[in-house]
mmCIF file of C-alpha atoms in Angstrom:
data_model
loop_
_atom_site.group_PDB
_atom_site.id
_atom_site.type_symbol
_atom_site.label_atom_id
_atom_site.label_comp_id
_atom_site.label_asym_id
_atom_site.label_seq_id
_atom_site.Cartn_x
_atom_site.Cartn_y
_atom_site.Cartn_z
ATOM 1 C CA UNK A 1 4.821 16.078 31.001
ATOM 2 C CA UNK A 2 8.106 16.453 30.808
ATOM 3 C CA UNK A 3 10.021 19.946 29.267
ATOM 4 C CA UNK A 4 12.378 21.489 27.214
ATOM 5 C CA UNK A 5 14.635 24.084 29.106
ATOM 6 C CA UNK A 6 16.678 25.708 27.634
ATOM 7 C CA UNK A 7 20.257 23.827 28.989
ATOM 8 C CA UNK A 8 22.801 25.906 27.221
ATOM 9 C CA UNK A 9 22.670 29.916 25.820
ATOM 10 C CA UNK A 10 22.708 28.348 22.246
ATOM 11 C CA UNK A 11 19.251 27.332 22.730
ATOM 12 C CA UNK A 12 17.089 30.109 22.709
ATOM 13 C CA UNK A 13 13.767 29.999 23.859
ATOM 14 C CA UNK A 14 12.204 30.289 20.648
ATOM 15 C CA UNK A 15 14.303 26.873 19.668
ATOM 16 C CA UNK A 16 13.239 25.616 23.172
ATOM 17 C CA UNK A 17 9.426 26.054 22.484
ATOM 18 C CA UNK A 18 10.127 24.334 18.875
ATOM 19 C CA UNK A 19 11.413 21.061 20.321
ATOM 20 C CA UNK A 20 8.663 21.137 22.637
ATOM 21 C CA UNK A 21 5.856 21.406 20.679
ATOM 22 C CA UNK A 22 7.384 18.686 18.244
ATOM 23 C CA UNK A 23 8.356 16.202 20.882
ATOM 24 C CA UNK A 24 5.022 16.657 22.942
ATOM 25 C CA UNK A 25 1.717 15.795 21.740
ATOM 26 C CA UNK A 26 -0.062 18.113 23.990
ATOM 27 C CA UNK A 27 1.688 21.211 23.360
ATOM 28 C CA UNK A 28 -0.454 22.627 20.723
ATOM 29 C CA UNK A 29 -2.531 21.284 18.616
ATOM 30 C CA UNK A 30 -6.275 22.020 20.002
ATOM 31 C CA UNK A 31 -4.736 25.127 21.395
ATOM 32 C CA UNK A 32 -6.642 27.465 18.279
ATOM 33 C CA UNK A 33 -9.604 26.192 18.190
ATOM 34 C CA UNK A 34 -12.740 27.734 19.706
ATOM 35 C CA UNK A 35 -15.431 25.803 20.206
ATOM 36 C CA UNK A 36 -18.533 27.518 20.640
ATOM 37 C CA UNK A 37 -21.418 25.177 21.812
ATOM 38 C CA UNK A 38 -24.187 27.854 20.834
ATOM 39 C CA UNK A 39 -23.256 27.645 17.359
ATOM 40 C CA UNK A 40 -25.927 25.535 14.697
ATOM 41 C CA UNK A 41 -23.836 21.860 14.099
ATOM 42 C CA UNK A 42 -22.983 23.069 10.784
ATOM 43 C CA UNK A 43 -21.606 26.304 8.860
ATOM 44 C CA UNK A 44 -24.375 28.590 6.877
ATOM 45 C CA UNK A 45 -22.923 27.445 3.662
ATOM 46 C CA UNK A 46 -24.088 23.776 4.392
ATOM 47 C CA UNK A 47 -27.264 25.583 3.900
ATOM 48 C CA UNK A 48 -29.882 23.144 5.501
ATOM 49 C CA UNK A 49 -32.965 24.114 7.517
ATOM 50 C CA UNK A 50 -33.002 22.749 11.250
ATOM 51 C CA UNK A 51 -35.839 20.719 10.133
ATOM 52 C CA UNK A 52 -34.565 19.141 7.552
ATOM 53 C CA UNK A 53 -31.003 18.203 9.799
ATOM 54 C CA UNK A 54 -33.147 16.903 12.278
ATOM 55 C CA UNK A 55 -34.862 14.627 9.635
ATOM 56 C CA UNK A 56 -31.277 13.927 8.111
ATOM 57 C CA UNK A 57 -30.019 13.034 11.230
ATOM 58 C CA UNK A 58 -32.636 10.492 12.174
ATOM 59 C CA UNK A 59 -32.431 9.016 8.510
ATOM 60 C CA UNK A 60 -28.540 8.466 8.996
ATOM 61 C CA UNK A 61 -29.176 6.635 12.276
ATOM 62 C CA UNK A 62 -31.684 4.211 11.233
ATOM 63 C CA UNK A 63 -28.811 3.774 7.957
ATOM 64 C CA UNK A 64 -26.111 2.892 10.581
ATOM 65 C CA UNK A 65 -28.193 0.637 12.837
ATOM 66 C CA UNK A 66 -28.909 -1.535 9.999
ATOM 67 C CA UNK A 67 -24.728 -2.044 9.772
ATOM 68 C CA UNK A 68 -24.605 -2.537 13.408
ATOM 69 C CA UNK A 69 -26.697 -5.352 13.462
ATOM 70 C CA UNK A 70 -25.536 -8.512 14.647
ATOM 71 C CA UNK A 71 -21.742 -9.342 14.148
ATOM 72 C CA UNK A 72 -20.673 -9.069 10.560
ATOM 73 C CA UNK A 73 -23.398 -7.690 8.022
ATOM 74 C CA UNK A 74 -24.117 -9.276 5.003
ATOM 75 C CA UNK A 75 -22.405 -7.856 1.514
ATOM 76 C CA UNK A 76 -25.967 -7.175 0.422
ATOM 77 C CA UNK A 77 -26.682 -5.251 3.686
ATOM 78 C CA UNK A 78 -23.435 -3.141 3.235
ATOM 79 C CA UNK A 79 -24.667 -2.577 -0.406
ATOM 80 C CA UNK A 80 -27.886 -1.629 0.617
ATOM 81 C CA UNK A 81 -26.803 0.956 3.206
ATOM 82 C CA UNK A 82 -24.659 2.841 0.707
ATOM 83 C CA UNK A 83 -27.423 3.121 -2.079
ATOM 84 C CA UNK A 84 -29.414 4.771 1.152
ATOM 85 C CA UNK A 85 -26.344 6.780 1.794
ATOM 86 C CA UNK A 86 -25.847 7.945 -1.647
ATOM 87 C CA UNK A 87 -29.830 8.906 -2.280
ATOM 88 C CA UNK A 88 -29.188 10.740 0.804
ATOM 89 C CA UNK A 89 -26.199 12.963 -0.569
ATOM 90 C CA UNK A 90 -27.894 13.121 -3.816
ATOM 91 C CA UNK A 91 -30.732 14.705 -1.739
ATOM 92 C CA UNK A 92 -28.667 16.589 0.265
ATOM 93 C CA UNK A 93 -24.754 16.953 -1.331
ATOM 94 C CA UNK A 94 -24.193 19.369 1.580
ATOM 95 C CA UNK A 95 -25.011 17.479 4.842
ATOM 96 C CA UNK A 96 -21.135 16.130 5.964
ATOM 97 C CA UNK A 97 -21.631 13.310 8.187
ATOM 98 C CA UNK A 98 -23.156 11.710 5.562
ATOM 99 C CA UNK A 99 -19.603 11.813 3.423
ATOM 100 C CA UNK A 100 -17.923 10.214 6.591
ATOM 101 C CA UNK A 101 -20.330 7.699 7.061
ATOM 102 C CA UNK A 102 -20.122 6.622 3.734
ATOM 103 C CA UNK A 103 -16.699 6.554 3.313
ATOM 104 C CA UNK A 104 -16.751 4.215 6.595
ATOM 105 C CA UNK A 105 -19.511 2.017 4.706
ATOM 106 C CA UNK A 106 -17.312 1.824 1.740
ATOM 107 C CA UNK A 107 -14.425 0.346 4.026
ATOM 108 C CA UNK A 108 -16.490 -2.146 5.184
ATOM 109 C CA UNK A 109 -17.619 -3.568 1.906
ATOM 110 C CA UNK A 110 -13.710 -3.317 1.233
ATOM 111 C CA UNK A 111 -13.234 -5.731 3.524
ATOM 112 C CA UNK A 112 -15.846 -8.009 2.770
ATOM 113 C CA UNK A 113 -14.983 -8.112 -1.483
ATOM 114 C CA UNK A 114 -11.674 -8.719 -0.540
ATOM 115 C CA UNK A 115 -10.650 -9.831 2.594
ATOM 116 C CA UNK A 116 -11.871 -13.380 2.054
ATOM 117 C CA UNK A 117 -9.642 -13.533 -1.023
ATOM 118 C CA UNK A 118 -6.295 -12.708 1.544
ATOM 119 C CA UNK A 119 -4.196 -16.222 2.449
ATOM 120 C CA UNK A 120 -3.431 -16.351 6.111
ATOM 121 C CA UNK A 121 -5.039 -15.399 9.049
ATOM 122 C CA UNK A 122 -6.101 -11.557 9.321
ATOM 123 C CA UNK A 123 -6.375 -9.275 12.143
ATOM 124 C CA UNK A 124 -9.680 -6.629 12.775
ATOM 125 C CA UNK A 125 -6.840 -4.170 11.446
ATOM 126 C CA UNK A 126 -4.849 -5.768 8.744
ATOM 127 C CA UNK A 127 -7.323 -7.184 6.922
ATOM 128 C CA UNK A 128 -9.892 -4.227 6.022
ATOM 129 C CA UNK A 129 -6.631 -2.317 5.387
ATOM 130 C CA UNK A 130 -4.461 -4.002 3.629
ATOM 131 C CA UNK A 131 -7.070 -5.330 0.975
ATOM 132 C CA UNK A 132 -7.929 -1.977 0.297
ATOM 133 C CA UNK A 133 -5.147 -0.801 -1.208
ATOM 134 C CA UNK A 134 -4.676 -3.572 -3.890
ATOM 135 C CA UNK A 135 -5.252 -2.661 -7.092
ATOM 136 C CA UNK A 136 -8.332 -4.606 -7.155
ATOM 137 C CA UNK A 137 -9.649 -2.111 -4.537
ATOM 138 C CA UNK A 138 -8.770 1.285 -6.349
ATOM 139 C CA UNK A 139 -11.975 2.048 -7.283
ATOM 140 C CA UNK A 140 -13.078 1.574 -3.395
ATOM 141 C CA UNK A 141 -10.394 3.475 -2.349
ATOM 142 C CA UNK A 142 -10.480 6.221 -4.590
ATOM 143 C CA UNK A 143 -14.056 7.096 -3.320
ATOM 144 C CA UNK A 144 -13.121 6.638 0.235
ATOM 145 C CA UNK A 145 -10.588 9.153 -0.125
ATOM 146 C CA UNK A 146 -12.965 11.391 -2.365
ATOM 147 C CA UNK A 147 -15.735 11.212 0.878
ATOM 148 C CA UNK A 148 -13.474 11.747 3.478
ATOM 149 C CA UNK A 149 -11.988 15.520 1.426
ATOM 150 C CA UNK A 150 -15.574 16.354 0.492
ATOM 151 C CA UNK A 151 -16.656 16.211 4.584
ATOM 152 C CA UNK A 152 -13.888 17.739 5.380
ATOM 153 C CA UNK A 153 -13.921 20.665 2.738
ATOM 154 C CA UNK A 154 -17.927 21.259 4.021
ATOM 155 C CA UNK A 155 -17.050 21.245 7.699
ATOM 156 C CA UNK A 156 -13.901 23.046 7.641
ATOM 157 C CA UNK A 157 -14.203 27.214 8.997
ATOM 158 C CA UNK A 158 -13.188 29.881 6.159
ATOM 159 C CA UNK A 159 -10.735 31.353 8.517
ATOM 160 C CA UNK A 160 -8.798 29.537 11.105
ATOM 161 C CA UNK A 161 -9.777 31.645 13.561
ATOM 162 C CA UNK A 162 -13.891 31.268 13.431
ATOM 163 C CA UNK A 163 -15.638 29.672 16.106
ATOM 164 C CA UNK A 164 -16.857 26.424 15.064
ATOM 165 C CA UNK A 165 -19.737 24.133 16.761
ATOM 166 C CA UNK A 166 -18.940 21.080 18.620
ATOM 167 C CA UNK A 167 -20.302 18.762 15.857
ATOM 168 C CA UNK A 168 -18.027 20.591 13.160
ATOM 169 C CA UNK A 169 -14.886 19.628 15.573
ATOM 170 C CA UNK A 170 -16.330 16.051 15.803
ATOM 171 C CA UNK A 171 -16.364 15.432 12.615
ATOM 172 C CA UNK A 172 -13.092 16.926 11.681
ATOM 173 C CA UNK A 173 -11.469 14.900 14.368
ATOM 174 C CA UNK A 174 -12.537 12.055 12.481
ATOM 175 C CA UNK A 175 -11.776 12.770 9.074
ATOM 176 C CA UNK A 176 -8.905 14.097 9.171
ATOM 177 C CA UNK A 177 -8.048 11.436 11.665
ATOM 178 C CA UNK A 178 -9.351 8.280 9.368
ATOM 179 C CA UNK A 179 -7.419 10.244 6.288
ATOM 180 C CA UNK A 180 -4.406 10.192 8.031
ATOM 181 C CA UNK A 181 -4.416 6.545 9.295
ATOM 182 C CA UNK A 182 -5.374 5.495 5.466
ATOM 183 C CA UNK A 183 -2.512 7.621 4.335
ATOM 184 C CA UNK A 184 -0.534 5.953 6.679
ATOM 185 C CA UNK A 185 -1.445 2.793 5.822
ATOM 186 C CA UNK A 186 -0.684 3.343 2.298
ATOM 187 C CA UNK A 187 2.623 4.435 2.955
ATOM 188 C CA UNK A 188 3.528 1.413 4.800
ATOM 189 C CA UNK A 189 2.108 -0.784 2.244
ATOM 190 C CA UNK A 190 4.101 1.059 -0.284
ATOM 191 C CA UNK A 191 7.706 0.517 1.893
ATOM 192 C CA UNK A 192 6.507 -3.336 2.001
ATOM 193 C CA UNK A 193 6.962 -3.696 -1.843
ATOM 194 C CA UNK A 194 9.158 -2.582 -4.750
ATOM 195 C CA UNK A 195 8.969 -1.744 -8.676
ATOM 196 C CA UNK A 196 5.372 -2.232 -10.330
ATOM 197 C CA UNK A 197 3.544 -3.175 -6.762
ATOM 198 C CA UNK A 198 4.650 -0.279 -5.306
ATOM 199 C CA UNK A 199 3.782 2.188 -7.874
ATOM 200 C CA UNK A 200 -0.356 0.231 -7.983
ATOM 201 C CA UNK A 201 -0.359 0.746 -4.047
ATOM 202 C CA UNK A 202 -3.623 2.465 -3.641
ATOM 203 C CA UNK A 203 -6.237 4.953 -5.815
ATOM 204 C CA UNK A 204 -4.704 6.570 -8.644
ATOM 205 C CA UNK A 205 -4.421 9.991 -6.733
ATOM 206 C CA UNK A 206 -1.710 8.191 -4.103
ATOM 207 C CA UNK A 207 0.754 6.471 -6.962
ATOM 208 C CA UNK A 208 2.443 9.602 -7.566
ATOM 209 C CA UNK A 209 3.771 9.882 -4.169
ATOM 210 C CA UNK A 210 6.441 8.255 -2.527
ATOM 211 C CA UNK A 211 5.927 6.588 0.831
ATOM 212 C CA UNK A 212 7.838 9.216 2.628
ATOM 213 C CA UNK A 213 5.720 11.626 0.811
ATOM 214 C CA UNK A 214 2.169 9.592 2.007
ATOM 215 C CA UNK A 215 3.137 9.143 5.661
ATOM 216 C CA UNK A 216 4.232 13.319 5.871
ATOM 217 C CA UNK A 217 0.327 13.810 4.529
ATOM 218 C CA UNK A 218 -0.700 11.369 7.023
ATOM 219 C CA UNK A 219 1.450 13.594 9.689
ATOM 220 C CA UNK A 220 -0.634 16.954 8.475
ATOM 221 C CA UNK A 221 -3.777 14.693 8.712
ATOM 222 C CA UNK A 222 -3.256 13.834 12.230
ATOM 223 C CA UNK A 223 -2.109 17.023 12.729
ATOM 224 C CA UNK A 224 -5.579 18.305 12.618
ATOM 225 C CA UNK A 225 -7.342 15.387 13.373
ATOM 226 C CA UNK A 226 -5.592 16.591 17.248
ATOM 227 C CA UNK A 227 -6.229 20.038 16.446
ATOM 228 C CA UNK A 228 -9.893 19.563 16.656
ATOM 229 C CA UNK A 229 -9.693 17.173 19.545
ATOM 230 C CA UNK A 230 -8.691 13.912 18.291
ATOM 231 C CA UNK A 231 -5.760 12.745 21.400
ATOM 232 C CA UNK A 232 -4.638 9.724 19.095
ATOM 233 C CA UNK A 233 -3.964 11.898 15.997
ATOM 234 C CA UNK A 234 -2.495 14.354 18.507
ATOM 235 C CA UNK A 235 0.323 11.369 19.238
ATOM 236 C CA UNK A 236 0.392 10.207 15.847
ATOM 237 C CA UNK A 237 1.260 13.855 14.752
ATOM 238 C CA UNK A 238 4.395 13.478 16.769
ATOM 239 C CA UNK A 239 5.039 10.288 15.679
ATOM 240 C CA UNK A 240 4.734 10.755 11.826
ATOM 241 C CA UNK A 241 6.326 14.528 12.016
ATOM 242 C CA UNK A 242 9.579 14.281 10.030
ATOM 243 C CA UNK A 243 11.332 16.813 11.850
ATOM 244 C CA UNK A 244 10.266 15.337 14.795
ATOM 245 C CA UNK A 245 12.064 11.948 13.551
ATOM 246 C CA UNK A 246 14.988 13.870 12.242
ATOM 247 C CA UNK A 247 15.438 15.752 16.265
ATOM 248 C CA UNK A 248 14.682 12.400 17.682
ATOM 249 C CA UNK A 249 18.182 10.469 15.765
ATOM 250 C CA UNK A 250 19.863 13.636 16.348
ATOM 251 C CA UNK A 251 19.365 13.834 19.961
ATOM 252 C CA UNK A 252 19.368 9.556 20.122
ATOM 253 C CA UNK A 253 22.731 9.781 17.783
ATOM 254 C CA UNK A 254 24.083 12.643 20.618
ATOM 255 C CA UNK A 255 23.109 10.568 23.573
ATOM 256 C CA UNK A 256 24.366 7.259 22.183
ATOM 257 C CA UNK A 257 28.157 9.513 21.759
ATOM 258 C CA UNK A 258 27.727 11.009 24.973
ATOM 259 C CA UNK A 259 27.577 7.192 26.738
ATOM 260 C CA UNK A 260 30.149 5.741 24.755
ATOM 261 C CA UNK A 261 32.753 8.621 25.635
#
């Protein structure tokens, strides 16, 4: 890992630990989290017995199985495991794995309404991705992004500084990770077009915002998505900071003087 030191008396060791923690991904992030292992998987205000998580829990997996099944399920399969999913929630509008799961299940049927409709050939990434934020997906989208804030609402701590289980820092990892790559996504989508298609890029909640605006939500996202463990949000936390960018042409525009002089 290489550091910061502090090269002239202008920079003073609080600027010094700045630049570090925004040009290295493992600086900080996980650094305020406890994880305490004795904990129950979720927070008392998820307010489900241990019974009744160990029944959810086994209900889920036999859900997700179904989806894992062969090589590409069936529309009809995908439809079927999120009308299980959402009798689940309506059960249980609580339990927070469901939301995550669900909002995975809803980017697979994304990709299978409107993939196939996408000329040209299409990548495992590209092509759930970029169908889903045409305006024919909106509706998709919209709950996708409605799931992922739910989950993370339930699982997040009141207070930064509470001890949280290893399943709640799981899941957070996740969803705050998979919200930032949409977000991300979107944002890129939105810099690929102009006028009109720009402005329908994505669920109604995202038009508002510009794409510099999506991809510094995406850089909070993955900010805690490495927080609570995540190492690829912790790099794409870097990557996505804007002050991070900003220091980066700075010090590239500095370096690029420096050689020609």
């Amino acid at each position: 890992m290489t550091s910061i030191t502090q090269a002239r008396p202008s920079l003073t060791n609080n600027d010094a630990a700045v630049l570090q923690a925004l040009f290295d991904a493992e600086s900080s992030p996980s650094s305020g989290i406890t994880i305490d292992s004795s904990l129950p998987s979720w927070p008392a205000t998820v307010n489900i017995s241990q019974t009744d998580l160990a029944t959810l829990k086994a209900r889920e997996t036999q859900i997700i199985l179904k989806l894992q099944a062969g090589e590409t399920p069936s529309q009809e399969t995908v439809r079927t495991a999120l009308e299980e999913l959402n009798s689940l929630l309506e059960q249980y509008p609580t339990y927070p794995p469901a939301y995550t799961n669900r909002a995975q299940t809803l980017r697979l049927l994304a990709d299978l309404e409107y993939n196939q409709h996408q000329p040209g050939p299409q990548t495992a990434e590209s092509s759930t991705d970029e169908s889903l934020f045409t305006p024919e997906a909106a509706e998709l989208s919209s709950r996708i992004f409605a799931d992922l804030g739910q989950a993370i609402t339930l699982a997040t701590p009141v207070s930064p500084a509470d001890p949280i289980s290893s399943a709640q820092a799981r899941l957070l990892a996740d969803a705050h990770t998979h919200r930032g790559y949409l977000l991300l996504k979107a944002a890129r989508v939105k810099k690929s077009l102009s006028g009109l298609e720009g402005e329908a890029v994505g669920p109604e909640r995202l038009r508002g915002h510009s794409a510099d605006q999506l991809e510094e939500m995406a850089s909070r996202d993955f900010f805690f998505g490495g927080r609570y463990g995540n190492k690829v949000a912790q790099q794409l936390a870097v990557q996505t900071n804007p002050y991070a960018k900003m220091c980066g042409a700075i010090v590239k525009e500095a370096m690029r003087k420096e050689m020609e002089g």
